[in-house]
Short mmCIF file of C-alpha atoms in Angstrom, two decimals:
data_model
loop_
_atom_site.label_atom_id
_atom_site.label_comp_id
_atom_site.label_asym_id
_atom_site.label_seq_id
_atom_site.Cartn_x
_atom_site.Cartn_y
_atom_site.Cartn_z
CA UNK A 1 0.00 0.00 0.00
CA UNK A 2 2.69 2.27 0.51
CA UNK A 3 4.39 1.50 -2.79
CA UNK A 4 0.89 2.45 -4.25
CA UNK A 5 1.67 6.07 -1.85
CA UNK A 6 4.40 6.52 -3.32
CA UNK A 7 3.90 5.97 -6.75
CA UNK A 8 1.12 8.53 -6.64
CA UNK A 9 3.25 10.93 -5.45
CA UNK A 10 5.99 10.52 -7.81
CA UNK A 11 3.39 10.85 -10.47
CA UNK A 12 2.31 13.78 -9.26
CA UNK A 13 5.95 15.34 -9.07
CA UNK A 14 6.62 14.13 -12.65
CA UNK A 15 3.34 15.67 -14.25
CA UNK A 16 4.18 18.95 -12.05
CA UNK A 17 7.84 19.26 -13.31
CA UNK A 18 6.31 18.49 -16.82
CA UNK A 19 3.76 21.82 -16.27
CA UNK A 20 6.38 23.51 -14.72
CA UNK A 21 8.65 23.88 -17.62
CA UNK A 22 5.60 25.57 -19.61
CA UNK A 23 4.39 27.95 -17.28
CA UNK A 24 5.26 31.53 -17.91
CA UNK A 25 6.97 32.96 -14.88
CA UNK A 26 8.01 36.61 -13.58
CA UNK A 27 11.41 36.07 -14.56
CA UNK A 28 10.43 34.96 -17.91
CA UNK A 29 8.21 38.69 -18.33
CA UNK A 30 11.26 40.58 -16.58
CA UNK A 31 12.89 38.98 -19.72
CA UNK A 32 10.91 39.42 -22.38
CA UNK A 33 10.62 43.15 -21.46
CA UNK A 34 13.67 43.57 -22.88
CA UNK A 35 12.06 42.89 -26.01
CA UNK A 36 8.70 44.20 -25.47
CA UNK A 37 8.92 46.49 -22.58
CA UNK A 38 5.18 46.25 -21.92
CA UNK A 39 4.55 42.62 -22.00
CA UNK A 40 2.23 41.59 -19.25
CA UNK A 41 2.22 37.62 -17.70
CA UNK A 42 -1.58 37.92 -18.76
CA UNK A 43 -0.13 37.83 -22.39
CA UNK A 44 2.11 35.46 -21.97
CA UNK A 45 -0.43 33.02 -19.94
CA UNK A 46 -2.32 33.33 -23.69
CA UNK A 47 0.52 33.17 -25.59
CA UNK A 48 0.91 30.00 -23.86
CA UNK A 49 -3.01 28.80 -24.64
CA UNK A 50 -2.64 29.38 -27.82
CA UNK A 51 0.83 27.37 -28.21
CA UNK A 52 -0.87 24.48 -26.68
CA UNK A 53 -4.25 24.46 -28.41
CA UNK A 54 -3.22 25.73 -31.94
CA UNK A 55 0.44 23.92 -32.45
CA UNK A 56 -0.49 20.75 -30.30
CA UNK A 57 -3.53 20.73 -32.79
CA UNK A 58 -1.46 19.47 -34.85
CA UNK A 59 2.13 18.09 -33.35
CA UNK A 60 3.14 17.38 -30.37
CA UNK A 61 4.86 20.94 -29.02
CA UNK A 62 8.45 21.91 -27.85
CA UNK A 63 9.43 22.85 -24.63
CA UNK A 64 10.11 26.64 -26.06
CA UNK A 65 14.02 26.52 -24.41
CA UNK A 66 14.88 23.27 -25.54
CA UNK A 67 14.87 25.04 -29.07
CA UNK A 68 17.68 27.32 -30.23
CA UNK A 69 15.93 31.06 -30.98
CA UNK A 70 17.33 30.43 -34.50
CA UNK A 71 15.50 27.70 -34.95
CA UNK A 72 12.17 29.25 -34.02
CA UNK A 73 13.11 32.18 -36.10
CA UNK A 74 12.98 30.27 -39.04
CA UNK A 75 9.81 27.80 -38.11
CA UNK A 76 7.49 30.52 -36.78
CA UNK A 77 6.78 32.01 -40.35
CA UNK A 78 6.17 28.96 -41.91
CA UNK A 79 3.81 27.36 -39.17
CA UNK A 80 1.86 30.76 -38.75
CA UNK A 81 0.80 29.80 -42.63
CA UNK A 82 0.00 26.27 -42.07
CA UNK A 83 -1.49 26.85 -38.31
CA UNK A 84 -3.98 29.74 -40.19
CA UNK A 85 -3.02 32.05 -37.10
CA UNK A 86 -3.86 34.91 -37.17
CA UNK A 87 -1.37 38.05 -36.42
CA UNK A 88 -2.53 38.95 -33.08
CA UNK A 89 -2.17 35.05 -32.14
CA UNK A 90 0.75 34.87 -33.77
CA UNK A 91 2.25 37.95 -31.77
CA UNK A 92 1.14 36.55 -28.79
CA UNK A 93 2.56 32.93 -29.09
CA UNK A 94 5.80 34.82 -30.40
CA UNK A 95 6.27 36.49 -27.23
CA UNK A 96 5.66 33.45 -24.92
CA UNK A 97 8.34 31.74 -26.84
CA UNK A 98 10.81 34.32 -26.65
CA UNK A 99 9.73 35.19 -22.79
CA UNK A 100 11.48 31.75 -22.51
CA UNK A 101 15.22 32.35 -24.24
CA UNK A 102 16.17 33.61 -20.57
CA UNK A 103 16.62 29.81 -19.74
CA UNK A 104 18.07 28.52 -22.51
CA UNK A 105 19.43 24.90 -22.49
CA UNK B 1 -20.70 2.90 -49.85
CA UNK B 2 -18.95 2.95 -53.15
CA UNK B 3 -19.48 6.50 -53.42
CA UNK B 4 -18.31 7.39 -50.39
CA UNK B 5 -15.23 5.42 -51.06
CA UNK B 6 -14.33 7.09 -54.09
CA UNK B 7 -15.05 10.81 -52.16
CA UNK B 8 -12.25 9.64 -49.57
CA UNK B 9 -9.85 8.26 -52.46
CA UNK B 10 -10.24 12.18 -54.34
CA UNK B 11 -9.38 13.61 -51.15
CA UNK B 12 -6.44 11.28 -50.51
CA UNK B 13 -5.27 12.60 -54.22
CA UNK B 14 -5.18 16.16 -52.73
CA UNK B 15 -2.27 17.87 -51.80
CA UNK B 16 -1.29 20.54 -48.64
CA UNK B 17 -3.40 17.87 -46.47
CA UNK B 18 -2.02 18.02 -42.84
CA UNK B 19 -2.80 15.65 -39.94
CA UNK B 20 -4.15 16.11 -36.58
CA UNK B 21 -2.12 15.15 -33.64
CA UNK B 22 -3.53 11.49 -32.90
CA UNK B 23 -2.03 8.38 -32.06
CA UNK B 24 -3.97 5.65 -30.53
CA UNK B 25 -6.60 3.45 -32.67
CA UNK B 26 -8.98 2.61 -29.85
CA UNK B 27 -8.07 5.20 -27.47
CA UNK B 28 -9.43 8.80 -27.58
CA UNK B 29 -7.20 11.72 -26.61
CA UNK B 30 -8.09 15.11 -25.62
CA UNK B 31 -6.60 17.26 -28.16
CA UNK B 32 -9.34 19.02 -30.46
CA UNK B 33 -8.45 20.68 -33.91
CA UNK B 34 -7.93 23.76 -33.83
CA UNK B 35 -10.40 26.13 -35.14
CA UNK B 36 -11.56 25.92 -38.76
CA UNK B 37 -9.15 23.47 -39.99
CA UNK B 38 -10.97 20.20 -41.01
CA UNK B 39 -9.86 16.19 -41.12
CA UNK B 40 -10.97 13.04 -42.51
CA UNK B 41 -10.37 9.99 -41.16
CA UNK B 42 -10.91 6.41 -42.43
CA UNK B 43 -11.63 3.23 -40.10
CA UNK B 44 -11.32 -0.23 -41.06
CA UNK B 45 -11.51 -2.76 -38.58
CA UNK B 46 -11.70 -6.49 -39.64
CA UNK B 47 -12.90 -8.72 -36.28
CA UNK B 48 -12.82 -12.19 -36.64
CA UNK B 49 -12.69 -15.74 -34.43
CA UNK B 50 -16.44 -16.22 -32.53
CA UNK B 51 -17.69 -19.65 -32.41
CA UNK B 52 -18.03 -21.52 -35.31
CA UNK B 53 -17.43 -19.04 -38.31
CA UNK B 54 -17.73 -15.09 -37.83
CA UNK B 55 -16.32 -12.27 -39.76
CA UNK B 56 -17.30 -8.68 -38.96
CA UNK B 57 -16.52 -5.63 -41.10
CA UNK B 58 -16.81 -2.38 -39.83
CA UNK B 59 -15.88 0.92 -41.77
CA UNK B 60 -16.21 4.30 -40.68
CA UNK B 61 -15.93 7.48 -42.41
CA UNK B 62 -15.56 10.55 -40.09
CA UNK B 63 -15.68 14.33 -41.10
CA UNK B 64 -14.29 16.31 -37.96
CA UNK B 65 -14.18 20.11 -38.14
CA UNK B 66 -12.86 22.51 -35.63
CA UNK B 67 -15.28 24.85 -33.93
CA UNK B 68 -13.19 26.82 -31.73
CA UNK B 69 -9.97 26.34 -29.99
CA UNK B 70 -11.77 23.76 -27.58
CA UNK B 71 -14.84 22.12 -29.14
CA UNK B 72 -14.79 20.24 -32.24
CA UNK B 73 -17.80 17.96 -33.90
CA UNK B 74 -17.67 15.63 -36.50
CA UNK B 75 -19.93 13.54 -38.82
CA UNK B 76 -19.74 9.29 -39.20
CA UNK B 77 -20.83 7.31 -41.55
CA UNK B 78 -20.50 4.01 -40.59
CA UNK B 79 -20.92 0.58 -42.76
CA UNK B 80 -20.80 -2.87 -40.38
CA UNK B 81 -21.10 -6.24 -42.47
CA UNK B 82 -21.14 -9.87 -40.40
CA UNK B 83 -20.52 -12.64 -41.93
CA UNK B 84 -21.53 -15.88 -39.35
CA UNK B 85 -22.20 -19.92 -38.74
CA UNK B 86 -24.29 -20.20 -35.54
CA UNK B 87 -23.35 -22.58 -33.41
CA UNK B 88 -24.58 -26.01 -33.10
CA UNK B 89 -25.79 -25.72 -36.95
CA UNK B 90 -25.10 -28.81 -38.99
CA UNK B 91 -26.43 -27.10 -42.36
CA UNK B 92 -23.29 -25.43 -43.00
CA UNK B 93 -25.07 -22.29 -43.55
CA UNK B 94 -23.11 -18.63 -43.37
CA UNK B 95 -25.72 -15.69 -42.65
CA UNK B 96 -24.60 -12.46 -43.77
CA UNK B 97 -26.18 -9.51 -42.14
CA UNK B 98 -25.42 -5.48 -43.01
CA UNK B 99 -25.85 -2.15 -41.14
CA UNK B 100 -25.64 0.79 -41.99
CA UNK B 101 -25.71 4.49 -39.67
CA UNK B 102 -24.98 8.10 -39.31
CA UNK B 103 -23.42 9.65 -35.93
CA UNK B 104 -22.31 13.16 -34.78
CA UNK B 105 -19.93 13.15 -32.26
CA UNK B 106 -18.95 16.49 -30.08
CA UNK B 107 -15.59 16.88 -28.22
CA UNK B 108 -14.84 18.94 -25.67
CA UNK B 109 -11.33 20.19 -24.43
CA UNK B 110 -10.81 20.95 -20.74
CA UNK B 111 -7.27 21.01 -19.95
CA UNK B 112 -3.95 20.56 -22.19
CA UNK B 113 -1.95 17.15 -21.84
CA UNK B 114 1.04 18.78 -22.57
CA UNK B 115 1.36 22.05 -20.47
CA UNK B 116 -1.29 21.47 -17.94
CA UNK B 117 -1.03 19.00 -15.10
CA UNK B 118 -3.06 15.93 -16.89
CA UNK B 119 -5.26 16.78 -20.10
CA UNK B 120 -8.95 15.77 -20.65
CA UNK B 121 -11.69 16.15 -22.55
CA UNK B 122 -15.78 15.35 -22.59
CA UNK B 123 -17.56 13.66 -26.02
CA UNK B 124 -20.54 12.53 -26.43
CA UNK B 125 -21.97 10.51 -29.27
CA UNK B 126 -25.29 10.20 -31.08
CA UNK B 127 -25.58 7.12 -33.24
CA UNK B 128 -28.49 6.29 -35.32
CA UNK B 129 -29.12 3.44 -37.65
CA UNK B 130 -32.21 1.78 -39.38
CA UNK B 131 -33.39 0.28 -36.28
CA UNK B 132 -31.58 1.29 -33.23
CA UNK B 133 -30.69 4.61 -31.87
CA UNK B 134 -26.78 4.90 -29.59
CA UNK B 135 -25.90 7.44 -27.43
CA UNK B 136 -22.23 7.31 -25.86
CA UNK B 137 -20.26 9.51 -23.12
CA UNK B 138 -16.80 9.22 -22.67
CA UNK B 139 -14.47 11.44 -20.46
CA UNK B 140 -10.81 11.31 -21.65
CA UNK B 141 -7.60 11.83 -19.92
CA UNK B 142 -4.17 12.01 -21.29
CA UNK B 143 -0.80 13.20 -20.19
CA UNK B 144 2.48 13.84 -22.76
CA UNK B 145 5.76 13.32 -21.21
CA UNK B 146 8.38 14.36 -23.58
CA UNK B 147 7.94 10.96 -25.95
CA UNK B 148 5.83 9.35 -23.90
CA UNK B 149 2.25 9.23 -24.19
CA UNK B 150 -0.67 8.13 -22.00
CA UNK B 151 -4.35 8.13 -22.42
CA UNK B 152 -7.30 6.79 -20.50
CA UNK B 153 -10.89 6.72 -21.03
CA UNK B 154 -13.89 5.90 -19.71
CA UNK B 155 -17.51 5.45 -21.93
CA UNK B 156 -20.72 4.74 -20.92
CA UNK B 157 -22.95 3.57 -23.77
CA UNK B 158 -27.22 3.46 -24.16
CA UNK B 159 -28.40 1.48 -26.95
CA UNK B 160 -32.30 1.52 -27.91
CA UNK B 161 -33.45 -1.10 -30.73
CA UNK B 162 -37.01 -0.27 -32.41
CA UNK B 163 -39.53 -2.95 -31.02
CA UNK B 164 -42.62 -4.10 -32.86
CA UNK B 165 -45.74 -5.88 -31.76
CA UNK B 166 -48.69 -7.56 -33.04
CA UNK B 167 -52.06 -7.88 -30.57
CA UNK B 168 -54.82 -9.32 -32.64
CA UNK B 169 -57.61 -6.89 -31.54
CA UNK B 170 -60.94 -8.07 -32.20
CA UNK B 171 -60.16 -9.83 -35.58
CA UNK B 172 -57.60 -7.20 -36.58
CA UNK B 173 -53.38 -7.12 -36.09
CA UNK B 174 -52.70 -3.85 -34.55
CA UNK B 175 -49.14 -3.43 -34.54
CA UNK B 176 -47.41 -1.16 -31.76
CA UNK B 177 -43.70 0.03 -32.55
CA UNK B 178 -41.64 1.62 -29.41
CA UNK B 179 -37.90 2.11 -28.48
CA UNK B 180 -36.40 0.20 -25.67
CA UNK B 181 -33.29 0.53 -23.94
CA UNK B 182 -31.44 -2.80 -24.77
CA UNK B 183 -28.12 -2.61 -23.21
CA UNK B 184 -25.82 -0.36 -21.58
CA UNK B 185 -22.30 -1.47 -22.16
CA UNK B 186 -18.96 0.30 -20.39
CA UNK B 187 -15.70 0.17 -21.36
CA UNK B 188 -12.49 1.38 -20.24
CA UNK B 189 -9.25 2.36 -22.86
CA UNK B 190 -5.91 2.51 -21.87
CA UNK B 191 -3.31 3.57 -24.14
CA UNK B 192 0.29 4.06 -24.15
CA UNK B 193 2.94 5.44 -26.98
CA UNK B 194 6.68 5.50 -27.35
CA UNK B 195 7.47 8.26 -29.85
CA UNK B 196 10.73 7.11 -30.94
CA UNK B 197 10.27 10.16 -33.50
CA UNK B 198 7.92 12.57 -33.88
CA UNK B 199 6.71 10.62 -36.60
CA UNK B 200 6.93 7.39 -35.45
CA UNK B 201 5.53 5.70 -32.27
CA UNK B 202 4.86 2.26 -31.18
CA UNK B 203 2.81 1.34 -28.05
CA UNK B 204 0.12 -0.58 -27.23
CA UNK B 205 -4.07 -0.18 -26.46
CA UNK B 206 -6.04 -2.25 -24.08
CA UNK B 207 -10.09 -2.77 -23.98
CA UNK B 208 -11.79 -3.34 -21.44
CA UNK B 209 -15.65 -3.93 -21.93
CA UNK B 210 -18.47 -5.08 -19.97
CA UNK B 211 -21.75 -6.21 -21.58
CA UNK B 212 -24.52 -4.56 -19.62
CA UNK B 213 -28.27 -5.68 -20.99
CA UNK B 214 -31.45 -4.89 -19.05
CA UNK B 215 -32.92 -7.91 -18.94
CA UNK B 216 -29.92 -9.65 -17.67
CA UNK B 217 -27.63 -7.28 -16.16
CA UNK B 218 -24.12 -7.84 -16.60
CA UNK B 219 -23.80 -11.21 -18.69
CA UNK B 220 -20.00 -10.61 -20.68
CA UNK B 221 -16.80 -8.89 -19.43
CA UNK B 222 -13.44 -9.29 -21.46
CA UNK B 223 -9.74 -7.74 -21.85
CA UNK B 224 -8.38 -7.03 -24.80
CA UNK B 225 -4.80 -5.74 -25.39
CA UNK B 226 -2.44 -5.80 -28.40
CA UNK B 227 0.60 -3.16 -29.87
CA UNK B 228 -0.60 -0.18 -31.76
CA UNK B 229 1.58 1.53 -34.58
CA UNK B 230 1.47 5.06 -35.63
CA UNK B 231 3.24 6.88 -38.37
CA UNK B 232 3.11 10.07 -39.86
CA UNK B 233 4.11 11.70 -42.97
CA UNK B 234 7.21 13.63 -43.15
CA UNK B 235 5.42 16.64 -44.28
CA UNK B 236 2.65 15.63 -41.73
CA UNK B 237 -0.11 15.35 -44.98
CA UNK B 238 -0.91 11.97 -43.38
CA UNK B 239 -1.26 9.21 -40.83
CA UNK B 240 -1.56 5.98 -40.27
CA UNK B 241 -2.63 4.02 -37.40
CA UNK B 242 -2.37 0.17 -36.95
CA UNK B 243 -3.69 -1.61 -34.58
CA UNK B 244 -3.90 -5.20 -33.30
CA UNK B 245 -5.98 -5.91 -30.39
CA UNK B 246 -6.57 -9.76 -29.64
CA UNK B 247 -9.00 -11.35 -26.70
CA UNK B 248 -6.61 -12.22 -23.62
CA UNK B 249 -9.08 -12.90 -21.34
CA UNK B 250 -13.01 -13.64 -20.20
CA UNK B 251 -13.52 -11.89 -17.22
CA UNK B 252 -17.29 -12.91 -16.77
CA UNK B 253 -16.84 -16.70 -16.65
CA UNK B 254 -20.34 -18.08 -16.38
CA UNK B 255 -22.10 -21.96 -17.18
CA UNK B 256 -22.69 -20.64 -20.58
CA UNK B 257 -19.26 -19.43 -21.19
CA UNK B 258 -17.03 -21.42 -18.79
CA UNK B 259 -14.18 -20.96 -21.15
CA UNK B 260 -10.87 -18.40 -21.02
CA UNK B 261 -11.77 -16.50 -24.08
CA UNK B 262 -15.37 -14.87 -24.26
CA UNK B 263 -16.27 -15.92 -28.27
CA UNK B 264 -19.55 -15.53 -27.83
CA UNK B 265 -19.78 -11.60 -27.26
CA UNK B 266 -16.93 -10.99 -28.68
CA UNK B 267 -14.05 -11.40 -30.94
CA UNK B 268 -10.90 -13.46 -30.94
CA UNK B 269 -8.89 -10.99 -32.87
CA UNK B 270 -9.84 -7.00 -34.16
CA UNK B 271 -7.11 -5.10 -36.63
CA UNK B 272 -8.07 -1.68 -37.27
CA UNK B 273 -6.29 0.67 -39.92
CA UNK B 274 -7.17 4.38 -39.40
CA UNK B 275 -6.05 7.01 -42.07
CA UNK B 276 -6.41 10.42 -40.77
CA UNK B 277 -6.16 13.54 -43.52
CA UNK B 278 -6.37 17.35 -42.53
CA UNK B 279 -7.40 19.81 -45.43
#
């Protein structure tokens, strides 16, 4: 029974980490002001909606640091196209993923 | 049937067709399409091995469109054709039986399996055919791990069949037609998927169903669980999804079916082949 505890609780740790990773944060807006000095965590909380429900649509999606910025650079065009987003989505995902390039891996 | 065939080959021909994120055959997982963008998906599923001789052929054709961000709905049509000895029959005889019906399904996204703790959806499904009228509810929970991937559902299922009597009212057949509620069945999915690519993932489904009729409550109960292949296109036009799901066990022994494998409810072995297209 206590294995059974346990295992429960490491699942729950697991999926957390897994959430974790996505989440926009205060350090990632105190970042991505650099870029877009009035960024709010509201945006990027949408940004991140939209990343889930538009991309994982179709794909399973990237944990945004995991990917170099070049690499998004050239893929965001392209997918905006073949997602059909439109350019306030768009902006809005593009700022979530770059609110992220503070903890690059 | 033909017709409808020949629609789904045209579309095949198409080009810029993109897929939707799924990967299980039997299991449902909560992603929706996004909004406006459209798929169609073909089922075949061949089920064979009752007692004595049985064939079943089922074939679905399913129009799904995206109606927001969260809520998609889609159109079936579905073509079953059975092929069966009975038991106990010396004649040698093979009765062939057809069906054919028309369901709308609705899907409803709650939470993301990616980003969000655990990720799950409502559906419901309305089913009608020439004589019977289905209505299904399913929640669905899935979680994405970096390549893993792990789906459960649950579905509850009410199935009506049209009913006709004859009373012979003073010299005259009077006939009296009504609905009744034949059986509700439940079954639970449980899916798992290794993506060893993006486009690539092997894993495996299990069934778990319980017969449910009204007159006799629960009378059949079985487990089925076999791998499940999925592949998609490099330019994601396309997928494919295999699956092989044989009986392992009867979990509702009984006098009337005493034996490991259930063969009288169901099937010793299903394949199902599902083609999925986005346009």
């Amino acid at each position: 029974m206590k294995t059974n505890y346990f295992l429960i609780l490491f699942s729950c740790f697991l999926f957390s980490c897994t959430t974790a990773v996505f989440k926009p944060t205060l350090s990632d807006v105190e970042y991505a002001k650099t870029v877009y000095p009035s960024v709010t965590i509201d945006e990027l909380n949408k940004g991140l909606t939209l990343y889930a429900n538009k991309c994982g649509a179709c794909h399973q999606i990237f944990v945004p640091n995991k990917v170099s910025p070049a690499i998004w650079d050239a893929m965001m065009p392209k997918m905006k196209v073949r997602a059909k987003l439109e350019d306030e989505e768009m902006d809005l995902i593009v700022k979530y993923i770059k609110s992220k390039e503070g903890k690059l891996n | 049937m033909k017709n409808t065939l020949t629609f789904a080959l045209t579309l095949l021909l198409l080009g810029g067709l993109k897929a939707q994120d799924k990967q299980f055959a039997q299991t449902y997982q909560s992603t929706n399409l996004a909004r406006g963008f459209r798929d169609l998906e073909i089922w075949s599923t061949v089920r064979m091995g009752k007692e004595a001789f049985y064939r079943g052929i089922d074939e679905r054709l399913e129009f799904e469109i995206g109606l927001n961000d969260r809520l998609q709905t889609s159109l079936y049509l579905n073509a079953t054709h059975q092929s069966f000895a009975t038991k106990g029959d010396s004649t040698g005889t093979i009765t062939s039986v057809s069906d054919f019906s028309i369901s709308s399904e609705w899907k409803l996204k709650l939470t993301d399996a990616t980003t969000q703790t655990i990720g799950s959806a409502v559906y419901g499904e309305l089913g009608i055919s020439g004589t019977g009228l289905e209505l299904e509810a399913k929640l669905i929970l899935d979680k994405r791990i970096d390549k893993h991937l792990i789906a459960f559902n649950i579905a509850g299922e009410w199935e009506w069949e049209q009913e006709v009597k004859g009373k012979v009212i003073n010299g005259k057949v009077e006939q009296e037609n009504k609905m009744k509620l034949m059986a509700t069945p439940i079954e639970f999915n449980l899916g798992y998927m290794y993506n060893i690519r993006p486009s690539f993932g092997l894993g495996f489904e299990a069934k778990n169903q319980y017969e449910i009729t009204t007159e006799k409550g629960l009378e059949h109960a079985a487990l089925l669980l076999g791998p499940t292949l999925f592949f998609n296109s490099k330019d994601k036009e396309y997928k494919l999804i295999l699956n092989f799901l044989p009986e392992i066990t009867n979990l509702r022994k009984t006098d009337e079916q005493p034996n490991s494998l259930d063969l009288d409810e169901y099937e010793k072995y299903q394949f199902r082949l599902l083609l999925d297209f986005e346009f």
